[in-house]
Amino acid sequence: ETGVTQSPTHLIKTRGQQVTLRCSSQSGHNTVSWYQQALGQGPQFIFQYYREEENGRGNFPPRFSGLQFPNYSSELNVNALELDDSALYLCASSPEAYNEQFFGPGTRLTVL
Amino acid sequence: RKEVEQDPGPFNVPEGATVAFNCTYSNSASQSFFWYRQDCRKEPKLLMSVYSSGNEDGRFTAQLNRASQYISLLIRDSKLSDSATYLCVVNRGNYGGATNKLIFGTGTLLAVQP
């Protein structure tokens, strides 16, 4: 096990709603990255937080937002949910912003 | 064109076979390279990092050719438990503090048959 935890494990929402996903990084890790994995695809980078600051963002609209707390845990917020947001959301932690990343079990989001 | 390209498979092989996966990447600024393994409906798990000198971990051997922008993974003596999706991953982050973002291929599905 990587020591990275995510909650909830599964979530069902309807279009237009808002969702918050949570991630606790492995002890000693100060960097959290978030990825979206649609069915049959590889994970796609959403953004990264390093020492509580956003440290880069992928090609996702502003309705995807996040933050990192002083204990390095992190949240991913998605507003105005769309059907295409249905996916497995993965967070990954690393000890610094440029090390190997270790993934949590993911949150499976279904938007109806 | 995708930044990291892999043959999606599936590769169906008998137990004991040797199987090779290939991957190409398009951004020559890529800094580090990995193979991740992903079981069905689970998270990706780091299998091994890939170095220009090549590296081996038991039955697994990974190679990187920077000139050709090509990465490979060889699995010898396949086991039933090797059945999974193998993801080729490239990191364009650099050690100046730029974003350490992993770029994944779509994955290659391996099914080892008894």
PDB file of C-alpha atoms in Angstrom:
ATOM      1  CA  GLU A   1       0.000   0.000   0.000  1.00  0.00           C
ATOM      2  CA  THR A   2       1.162   3.520  -0.823  1.00  0.00           C
ATOM      3  CA  GLY A   3      -0.283   5.205   2.275  1.00  0.00           C
ATOM      4  CA  VAL A   4      -2.274   7.600   0.083  1.00  0.00           C
ATOM      5  CA  THR A   5      -5.961   7.608   0.945  1.00  0.00           C
ATOM      6  CA  GLN A   6      -8.930   9.101  -0.858  1.00  0.00           C
ATOM      7  CA  SER A   7     -12.550   9.667   0.060  1.00  0.00           C
ATOM      8  CA  PRO A   8     -15.201   8.878  -0.841  1.00  0.00           C
ATOM      9  CA  THR A   9     -14.569   5.704  -2.855  1.00  0.00           C
ATOM     10  CA  HIS A  10     -17.683   6.127  -4.961  1.00  0.00           C
ATOM     11  CA  LEU A  11     -20.000   9.056  -5.620  1.00  0.00           C
ATOM     12  CA  ILE A  12     -23.081   9.614  -7.740  1.00  0.00           C
ATOM     13  CA  LYS A  13     -24.108  13.162  -8.645  1.00  0.00           C
ATOM     14  CA  THR A  14     -26.405  14.799 -11.144  1.00  0.00           C
ATOM     15  CA  ARG A  15     -25.537  17.344 -13.824  1.00  0.00           C
ATOM     16  CA  GLY A  16     -25.020  20.847 -12.468  1.00  0.00           C
ATOM     17  CA  GLN A  17     -24.150  19.738  -8.953  1.00  0.00           C
ATOM     18  CA  GLN A  18     -20.863  20.381  -7.200  1.00  0.00           C
ATOM     19  CA  VAL A  19     -18.523  17.753  -5.704  1.00  0.00           C
ATOM     20  CA  THR A  20     -15.531  17.742  -3.344  1.00  0.00           C
ATOM     21  CA  LEU A  21     -13.050  14.889  -3.352  1.00  0.00           C
ATOM     22  CA  ARG A  22     -10.418  14.450  -0.651  1.00  0.00           C
ATOM     23  CA  CYS A  23      -6.913  13.044  -0.545  1.00  0.00           C
ATOM     24  CA  SER A  24      -4.476  12.399   2.272  1.00  0.00           C
ATOM     25  CA  SER A  25      -0.894  12.187   1.118  1.00  0.00           C
ATOM     26  CA  GLN A  26       1.656   9.701   2.319  1.00  0.00           C
ATOM     27  CA  SER A  27       3.507  10.762   5.462  1.00  0.00           C
ATOM     28  CA  GLY A  28       6.486  12.952   4.549  1.00  0.00           C
ATOM     29  CA  HIS A  29       5.095  13.867   1.116  1.00  0.00           C
ATOM     30  CA  ASN A  30       4.474  17.562   0.430  1.00  0.00           C
ATOM     31  CA  THR A  31       3.207  17.323  -3.145  1.00  0.00           C
ATOM     32  CA  VAL A  32      -0.193  16.149  -4.328  1.00  0.00           C
ATOM     33  CA  SER A  33      -1.239  15.773  -7.952  1.00  0.00           C
ATOM     34  CA  TRP A  34      -4.737  15.071  -9.224  1.00  0.00           C
ATOM     35  CA  TYR A  35      -5.585  13.047 -12.329  1.00  0.00           C
ATOM     36  CA  GLN A  36      -8.793  12.161 -14.149  1.00  0.00           C
ATOM     37  CA  GLN A  37      -9.040   8.725 -15.753  1.00  0.00           C
ATOM     38  CA  ALA A  38     -11.915   8.131 -18.142  1.00  0.00           C
ATOM     39  CA  LEU A  39     -12.834   4.573 -19.072  1.00  0.00           C
ATOM     40  CA  GLY A  40     -10.275   3.025 -21.417  1.00  0.00           C
ATOM     41  CA  GLN A  41      -7.878   5.956 -21.160  1.00  0.00           C
ATOM     42  CA  GLY A  42      -4.734   6.735 -19.248  1.00  0.00           C
ATOM     43  CA  PRO A  43      -4.930   9.244 -16.382  1.00  0.00           C
ATOM     44  CA  GLN A  44      -4.936  12.911 -17.419  1.00  0.00           C
ATOM     45  CA  PHE A  45      -3.193  15.529 -15.263  1.00  0.00           C
ATOM     46  CA  ILE A  46      -5.548  18.064 -13.665  1.00  0.00           C
ATOM     47  CA  PHE A  47      -3.239  20.036 -11.378  1.00  0.00           C
ATOM     48  CA  GLN A  48      -0.557  19.750  -8.732  1.00  0.00           C
ATOM     49  CA  TYR A  49      -0.122  21.321  -5.298  1.00  0.00           C
ATOM     50  CA  TYR A  50       3.304  21.781  -3.790  1.00  0.00           C
ATOM     51  CA  ARG A  51       3.629  23.166  -0.262  1.00  0.00           C
ATOM     52  CA  GLU A  52       0.057  24.551  -0.414  1.00  0.00           C
ATOM     53  CA  GLU A  53       0.524  26.382  -3.740  1.00  0.00           C
ATOM     54  CA  GLU A  54      -0.748  25.339  -7.157  1.00  0.00           C
ATOM     55  CA  ASN A  55       2.295  24.161  -9.099  1.00  0.00           C
ATOM     56  CA  GLY A  56       0.935  23.644 -12.575  1.00  0.00           C
ATOM     57  CA  ARG A  57      -2.333  22.829 -14.245  1.00  0.00           C
ATOM     58  CA  GLY A  58      -3.423  20.617 -17.093  1.00  0.00           C
ATOM     59  CA  ASN A  59      -5.997  21.321 -19.760  1.00  0.00           C
ATOM     60  CA  PHE A  60      -9.050  21.440 -17.494  1.00  0.00           C
ATOM     61  CA  PRO A  61     -11.576  24.304 -17.186  1.00  0.00           C
ATOM     62  CA  PRO A  62     -11.679  26.625 -14.158  1.00  0.00           C
ATOM     63  CA  ARG A  63     -14.632  24.754 -12.682  1.00  0.00           C
ATOM     64  CA  PHE A  64     -12.003  22.237 -11.578  1.00  0.00           C
ATOM     65  CA  SER A  65     -10.306  23.773  -8.548  1.00  0.00           C
ATOM     66  CA  GLY A  66      -8.362  22.557  -5.601  1.00  0.00           C
ATOM     67  CA  LEU A  67      -6.410  23.375  -2.532  1.00  0.00           C
ATOM     68  CA  GLN A  68      -3.833  21.878  -0.242  1.00  0.00           C
ATOM     69  CA  PHE A  69      -3.850  22.148   3.532  1.00  0.00           C
ATOM     70  CA  PRO A  70      -0.907  22.699   5.916  1.00  0.00           C
ATOM     71  CA  ASN A  71      -0.797  18.939   6.598  1.00  0.00           C
ATOM     72  CA  TYR A  72      -0.465  18.472   2.797  1.00  0.00           C
ATOM     73  CA  SER A  73      -3.821  16.778   2.385  1.00  0.00           C
ATOM     74  CA  SER A  74      -5.740  18.093  -0.596  1.00  0.00           C
ATOM     75  CA  GLU A  75      -9.194  18.617  -2.054  1.00  0.00           C
ATOM     76  CA  LEU A  76     -10.436  18.621  -5.615  1.00  0.00           C
ATOM     77  CA  ASN A  77     -13.627  20.592  -6.259  1.00  0.00           C
ATOM     78  CA  VAL A  78     -15.658  20.349  -9.415  1.00  0.00           C
ATOM     79  CA  ASN A  79     -18.527  22.786 -10.026  1.00  0.00           C
ATOM     80  CA  ALA A  80     -21.352  22.550 -12.526  1.00  0.00           C
ATOM     81  CA  LEU A  81     -20.828  18.844 -13.121  1.00  0.00           C
ATOM     82  CA  GLU A  82     -21.186  17.541 -16.670  1.00  0.00           C
ATOM     83  CA  LEU A  83     -21.818  13.990 -17.848  1.00  0.00           C
ATOM     84  CA  ASP A  84     -18.263  13.808 -19.211  1.00  0.00           C
ATOM     85  CA  ASP A  85     -16.900  14.387 -15.704  1.00  0.00           C
ATOM     86  CA  SER A  86     -17.779  10.760 -14.934  1.00  0.00           C
ATOM     87  CA  ALA A  87     -14.404   9.138 -14.323  1.00  0.00           C
ATOM     88  CA  LEU A  88     -11.985   7.750 -11.764  1.00  0.00           C
ATOM     89  CA  TYR A  89     -10.280  10.627  -9.951  1.00  0.00           C
ATOM     90  CA  LEU A  90      -6.837   9.769  -8.695  1.00  0.00           C
ATOM     91  CA  CYS A  91      -4.555  11.657  -6.406  1.00  0.00           C
ATOM     92  CA  ALA A  92      -0.863  10.960  -6.185  1.00  0.00           C
ATOM     93  CA  SER A  93       1.655  12.148  -3.653  1.00  0.00           C
ATOM     94  CA  SER A  94       5.402  12.566  -3.816  1.00  0.00           C
ATOM     95  CA  PRO A  95       8.072  13.747  -1.389  1.00  0.00           C
ATOM     96  CA  GLU A  96       9.000  16.721  -3.582  1.00  0.00           C
ATOM     97  CA  ALA A  97       7.581  18.247  -6.741  1.00  0.00           C
ATOM     98  CA  TYR A  98       9.854  16.241  -9.023  1.00  0.00           C
ATOM     99  CA  ASN A  99       9.905  12.718  -7.605  1.00  0.00           C
ATOM    100  CA  GLU A 100       8.073   9.529  -8.443  1.00  0.00           C
ATOM    101  CA  GLN A 101       4.383   9.706  -7.622  1.00  0.00           C
ATOM    102  CA  PHE A 102       2.351   7.196  -5.625  1.00  0.00           C
ATOM    103  CA  PHE A 103      -1.350   6.876  -6.224  1.00  0.00           C
ATOM    104  CA  GLY A 104      -4.305   6.529  -3.921  1.00  0.00           C
ATOM    105  CA  PRO A 105      -7.151   4.092  -4.691  1.00  0.00           C
ATOM    106  CA  GLY A 106      -9.211   6.774  -6.440  1.00  0.00           C
ATOM    107  CA  THR A 107     -12.743   8.099  -6.243  1.00  0.00           C
ATOM    108  CA  ARG A 108     -15.146   6.842  -8.883  1.00  0.00           C
ATOM    109  CA  LEU A 109     -17.514   9.669  -9.808  1.00  0.00           C
ATOM    110  CA  THR A 110     -20.662   9.029 -11.810  1.00  0.00           C
ATOM    111  CA  VAL A 111     -22.604  12.013 -13.128  1.00  0.00           C
ATOM    112  CA  LEU A 112     -26.190  11.288 -14.196  1.00  0.00           C
TER     113      LEU A 112
ATOM    114  CA  ARG B   1      -1.033  12.789 -32.106  1.00  0.00           C
ATOM    115  CA  LYS B   2      -0.820  11.759 -28.449  1.00  0.00           C
ATOM    116  CA  GLU B   3       2.289  12.716 -26.523  1.00  0.00           C
ATOM    117  CA  VAL B   4       2.778   9.126 -25.328  1.00  0.00           C
ATOM    118  CA  GLU B   5       1.700   6.328 -27.648  1.00  0.00           C
ATOM    119  CA  GLN B   6       1.294   2.655 -26.844  1.00  0.00           C
ATOM    120  CA  ASP B   7      -0.239  -0.329 -28.592  1.00  0.00           C
ATOM    121  CA  PRO B   8      -3.472  -0.881 -26.610  1.00  0.00           C
ATOM    122  CA  GLY B   9      -3.370  -4.650 -27.156  1.00  0.00           C
ATOM    123  CA  PRO B  10      -4.722  -6.894 -25.820  1.00  0.00           C
ATOM    124  CA  PHE B  11      -1.698  -9.140 -25.709  1.00  0.00           C
ATOM    125  CA  ASN B  12      -2.839 -12.694 -25.002  1.00  0.00           C
ATOM    126  CA  VAL B  13       0.120 -14.888 -24.057  1.00  0.00           C
ATOM    127  CA  PRO B  14       0.532 -18.316 -22.427  1.00  0.00           C
ATOM    128  CA  GLU B  15       2.128 -18.691 -19.018  1.00  0.00           C
ATOM    129  CA  GLY B  16       5.898 -18.749 -19.308  1.00  0.00           C
ATOM    130  CA  ALA B  17       6.013 -16.633 -22.447  1.00  0.00           C
ATOM    131  CA  THR B  18       8.167 -13.563 -22.928  1.00  0.00           C
ATOM    132  CA  VAL B  19       6.283 -10.440 -23.912  1.00  0.00           C
ATOM    133  CA  ALA B  20       7.524  -6.999 -24.924  1.00  0.00           C
ATOM    134  CA  PHE B  21       5.688  -3.682 -24.799  1.00  0.00           C
ATOM    135  CA  ASN B  22       6.803  -0.610 -26.680  1.00  0.00           C
ATOM    136  CA  CYS B  23       6.039   3.043 -26.237  1.00  0.00           C
ATOM    137  CA  THR B  24       7.044   6.237 -28.016  1.00  0.00           C
ATOM    138  CA  TYR B  25       6.941   9.795 -26.733  1.00  0.00           C
ATOM    139  CA  SER B  26       6.938  12.976 -28.757  1.00  0.00           C
ATOM    140  CA  ASN B  27       8.391  15.617 -26.430  1.00  0.00           C
ATOM    141  CA  SER B  28      12.180  15.510 -26.458  1.00  0.00           C
ATOM    142  CA  ALA B  29      12.236  17.644 -23.285  1.00  0.00           C
ATOM    143  CA  SER B  30      10.875  14.721 -21.285  1.00  0.00           C
ATOM    144  CA  GLN B  31      12.968  14.147 -18.206  1.00  0.00           C
ATOM    145  CA  SER B  32      12.053  10.852 -16.608  1.00  0.00           C
ATOM    146  CA  PHE B  33      10.244   7.716 -17.586  1.00  0.00           C
ATOM    147  CA  PHE B  34       8.287   5.008 -15.841  1.00  0.00           C
ATOM    148  CA  TRP B  35       6.186   1.926 -16.297  1.00  0.00           C
ATOM    149  CA  TYR B  36       3.106   1.696 -14.111  1.00  0.00           C
ATOM    150  CA  ARG B  37       0.868  -1.330 -13.744  1.00  0.00           C
ATOM    151  CA  GLN B  38      -2.886  -0.950 -13.320  1.00  0.00           C
ATOM    152  CA  ASP B  39      -5.199  -3.782 -12.343  1.00  0.00           C
ATOM    153  CA  CYS B  40      -8.849  -3.611 -13.347  1.00  0.00           C
ATOM    154  CA  ARG B  41     -10.651  -0.785 -11.500  1.00  0.00           C
ATOM    155  CA  LYS B  42      -7.626  -0.124  -9.284  1.00  0.00           C
ATOM    156  CA  GLU B  43      -5.081   2.672  -9.090  1.00  0.00           C
ATOM    157  CA  PRO B  44      -1.850   2.678 -11.132  1.00  0.00           C
ATOM    158  CA  LYS B  45       1.134   1.295  -9.230  1.00  0.00           C
ATOM    159  CA  LEU B  46       4.720   2.109 -10.044  1.00  0.00           C
ATOM    160  CA  LEU B  47       6.367  -0.928 -11.616  1.00  0.00           C
ATOM    161  CA  MET B  48       9.761   0.561 -12.394  1.00  0.00           C
ATOM    162  CA  SER B  49      11.590   3.661 -13.454  1.00  0.00           C
ATOM    163  CA  VAL B  50      13.355   3.544 -16.809  1.00  0.00           C
ATOM    164  CA  TYR B  51      16.922   4.688 -17.370  1.00  0.00           C
ATOM    165  CA  SER B  52      19.044   5.122 -20.484  1.00  0.00           C
ATOM    166  CA  SER B  53      21.390   2.426 -19.231  1.00  0.00           C
ATOM    167  CA  GLY B  54      18.485   0.002 -18.961  1.00  0.00           C
ATOM    168  CA  ASN B  55      17.369  -1.550 -15.750  1.00  0.00           C
ATOM    169  CA  GLU B  56      16.152  -4.922 -14.589  1.00  0.00           C
ATOM    170  CA  ASP B  57      13.993  -6.016 -11.693  1.00  0.00           C
ATOM    171  CA  GLY B  58      13.590  -9.764 -11.560  1.00  0.00           C
ATOM    172  CA  ARG B  59      11.615 -10.838 -14.622  1.00  0.00           C
ATOM    173  CA  PHE B  60      11.125  -7.256 -15.793  1.00  0.00           C
ATOM    174  CA  THR B  61      13.562  -5.287 -17.949  1.00  0.00           C
ATOM    175  CA  ALA B  62      13.030  -1.698 -19.077  1.00  0.00           C
ATOM    176  CA  GLN B  63      14.979   0.216 -21.712  1.00  0.00           C
ATOM    177  CA  LEU B  64      15.022   3.827 -22.814  1.00  0.00           C
ATOM    178  CA  ASN B  65      16.318   5.135 -26.129  1.00  0.00           C
ATOM    179  CA  ARG B  66      16.362   8.934 -25.918  1.00  0.00           C
ATOM    180  CA  ALA B  67      17.548   9.379 -29.515  1.00  0.00           C
ATOM    181  CA  SER B  68      14.537   7.454 -30.837  1.00  0.00           C
ATOM    182  CA  GLN B  69      12.234   8.603 -28.016  1.00  0.00           C
ATOM    183  CA  TYR B  70      11.315   5.011 -27.386  1.00  0.00           C
ATOM    184  CA  ILE B  71      10.690   3.064 -24.176  1.00  0.00           C
ATOM    185  CA  SER B  72      10.278  -0.669 -23.789  1.00  0.00           C
ATOM    186  CA  LEU B  73       9.294  -3.190 -21.149  1.00  0.00           C
ATOM    187  CA  LEU B  74      10.147  -6.880 -21.369  1.00  0.00           C
ATOM    188  CA  ILE B  75       8.472  -9.450 -19.148  1.00  0.00           C
ATOM    189  CA  ARG B  76      10.056 -12.891 -19.051  1.00  0.00           C
ATOM    190  CA  ASP B  77       8.420 -16.104 -17.812  1.00  0.00           C
ATOM    191  CA  SER B  78       4.943 -14.532 -17.663  1.00  0.00           C
ATOM    192  CA  LYS B  79       2.752 -15.421 -14.690  1.00  0.00           C
ATOM    193  CA  LEU B  80      -1.027 -15.351 -14.450  1.00  0.00           C
ATOM    194  CA  SER B  81      -0.595 -12.562 -11.894  1.00  0.00           C
ATOM    195  CA  ASP B  82       1.087 -10.371 -14.542  1.00  0.00           C
ATOM    196  CA  SER B  83      -2.309  -9.885 -16.221  1.00  0.00           C
ATOM    197  CA  ALA B  84      -2.986  -6.149 -16.018  1.00  0.00           C
ATOM    198  CA  THR B  85      -2.759  -2.933 -18.020  1.00  0.00           C
ATOM    199  CA  TYR B  86       0.773  -1.577 -18.380  1.00  0.00           C
ATOM    200  CA  LEU B  87       1.001   2.199 -18.615  1.00  0.00           C
ATOM    201  CA  CYS B  88       3.946   3.959 -20.188  1.00  0.00           C
ATOM    202  CA  VAL B  89       4.543   7.249 -18.366  1.00  0.00           C
ATOM    203  CA  VAL B  90       6.678  10.262 -19.141  1.00  0.00           C
ATOM    204  CA  ASN B  91       7.478  13.155 -16.820  1.00  0.00           C
ATOM    205  CA  ARG B  92       8.197  16.531 -18.387  1.00  0.00           C
ATOM    206  CA  GLY B  93       8.918  18.193 -15.066  1.00  0.00           C
ATOM    207  CA  ASN B  94      12.454  19.461 -14.594  1.00  0.00           C
ATOM    208  CA  TYR B  95      14.564  19.966 -11.562  1.00  0.00           C
ATOM    209  CA  GLY B  96      14.127  23.738 -11.662  1.00  0.00           C
ATOM    210  CA  GLY B  97      10.804  23.369  -9.884  1.00  0.00           C
ATOM    211  CA  ALA B  98       8.565  23.235 -12.946  1.00  0.00           C
ATOM    212  CA  THR B  99       5.487  21.102 -12.731  1.00  0.00           C
ATOM    213  CA  ASN B 100       6.190  17.453 -12.190  1.00  0.00           C
ATOM    214  CA  LYS B 101       3.316  16.217 -14.311  1.00  0.00           C
ATOM    215  CA  LEU B 102       3.033  12.630 -15.405  1.00  0.00           C
ATOM    216  CA  ILE B 103       1.838  12.017 -18.957  1.00  0.00           C
ATOM    217  CA  PHE B 104       0.330   8.599 -19.449  1.00  0.00           C
ATOM    218  CA  GLY B 105      -0.161   6.469 -22.492  1.00  0.00           C
ATOM    219  CA  THR B 106      -3.512   4.755 -22.852  1.00  0.00           C
ATOM    220  CA  GLY B 107      -2.019   1.505 -21.584  1.00  0.00           C
ATOM    221  CA  THR B 108      -1.418  -1.959 -23.009  1.00  0.00           C
ATOM    222  CA  LEU B 109      -3.622  -4.765 -21.761  1.00  0.00           C
ATOM    223  CA  LEU B 110      -1.845  -8.036 -21.007  1.00  0.00           C
ATOM    224  CA  ALA B 111      -3.774 -11.256 -20.464  1.00  0.00           C
ATOM    225  CA  VAL B 112      -1.664 -14.266 -19.448  1.00  0.00           C
ATOM    226  CA  GLN B 113      -3.472 -17.523 -20.163  1.00  0.00           C
ATOM    227  CA  PRO B 114      -3.000 -20.771 -18.201  1.00  0.00           C
TER     228      PRO B 114
END
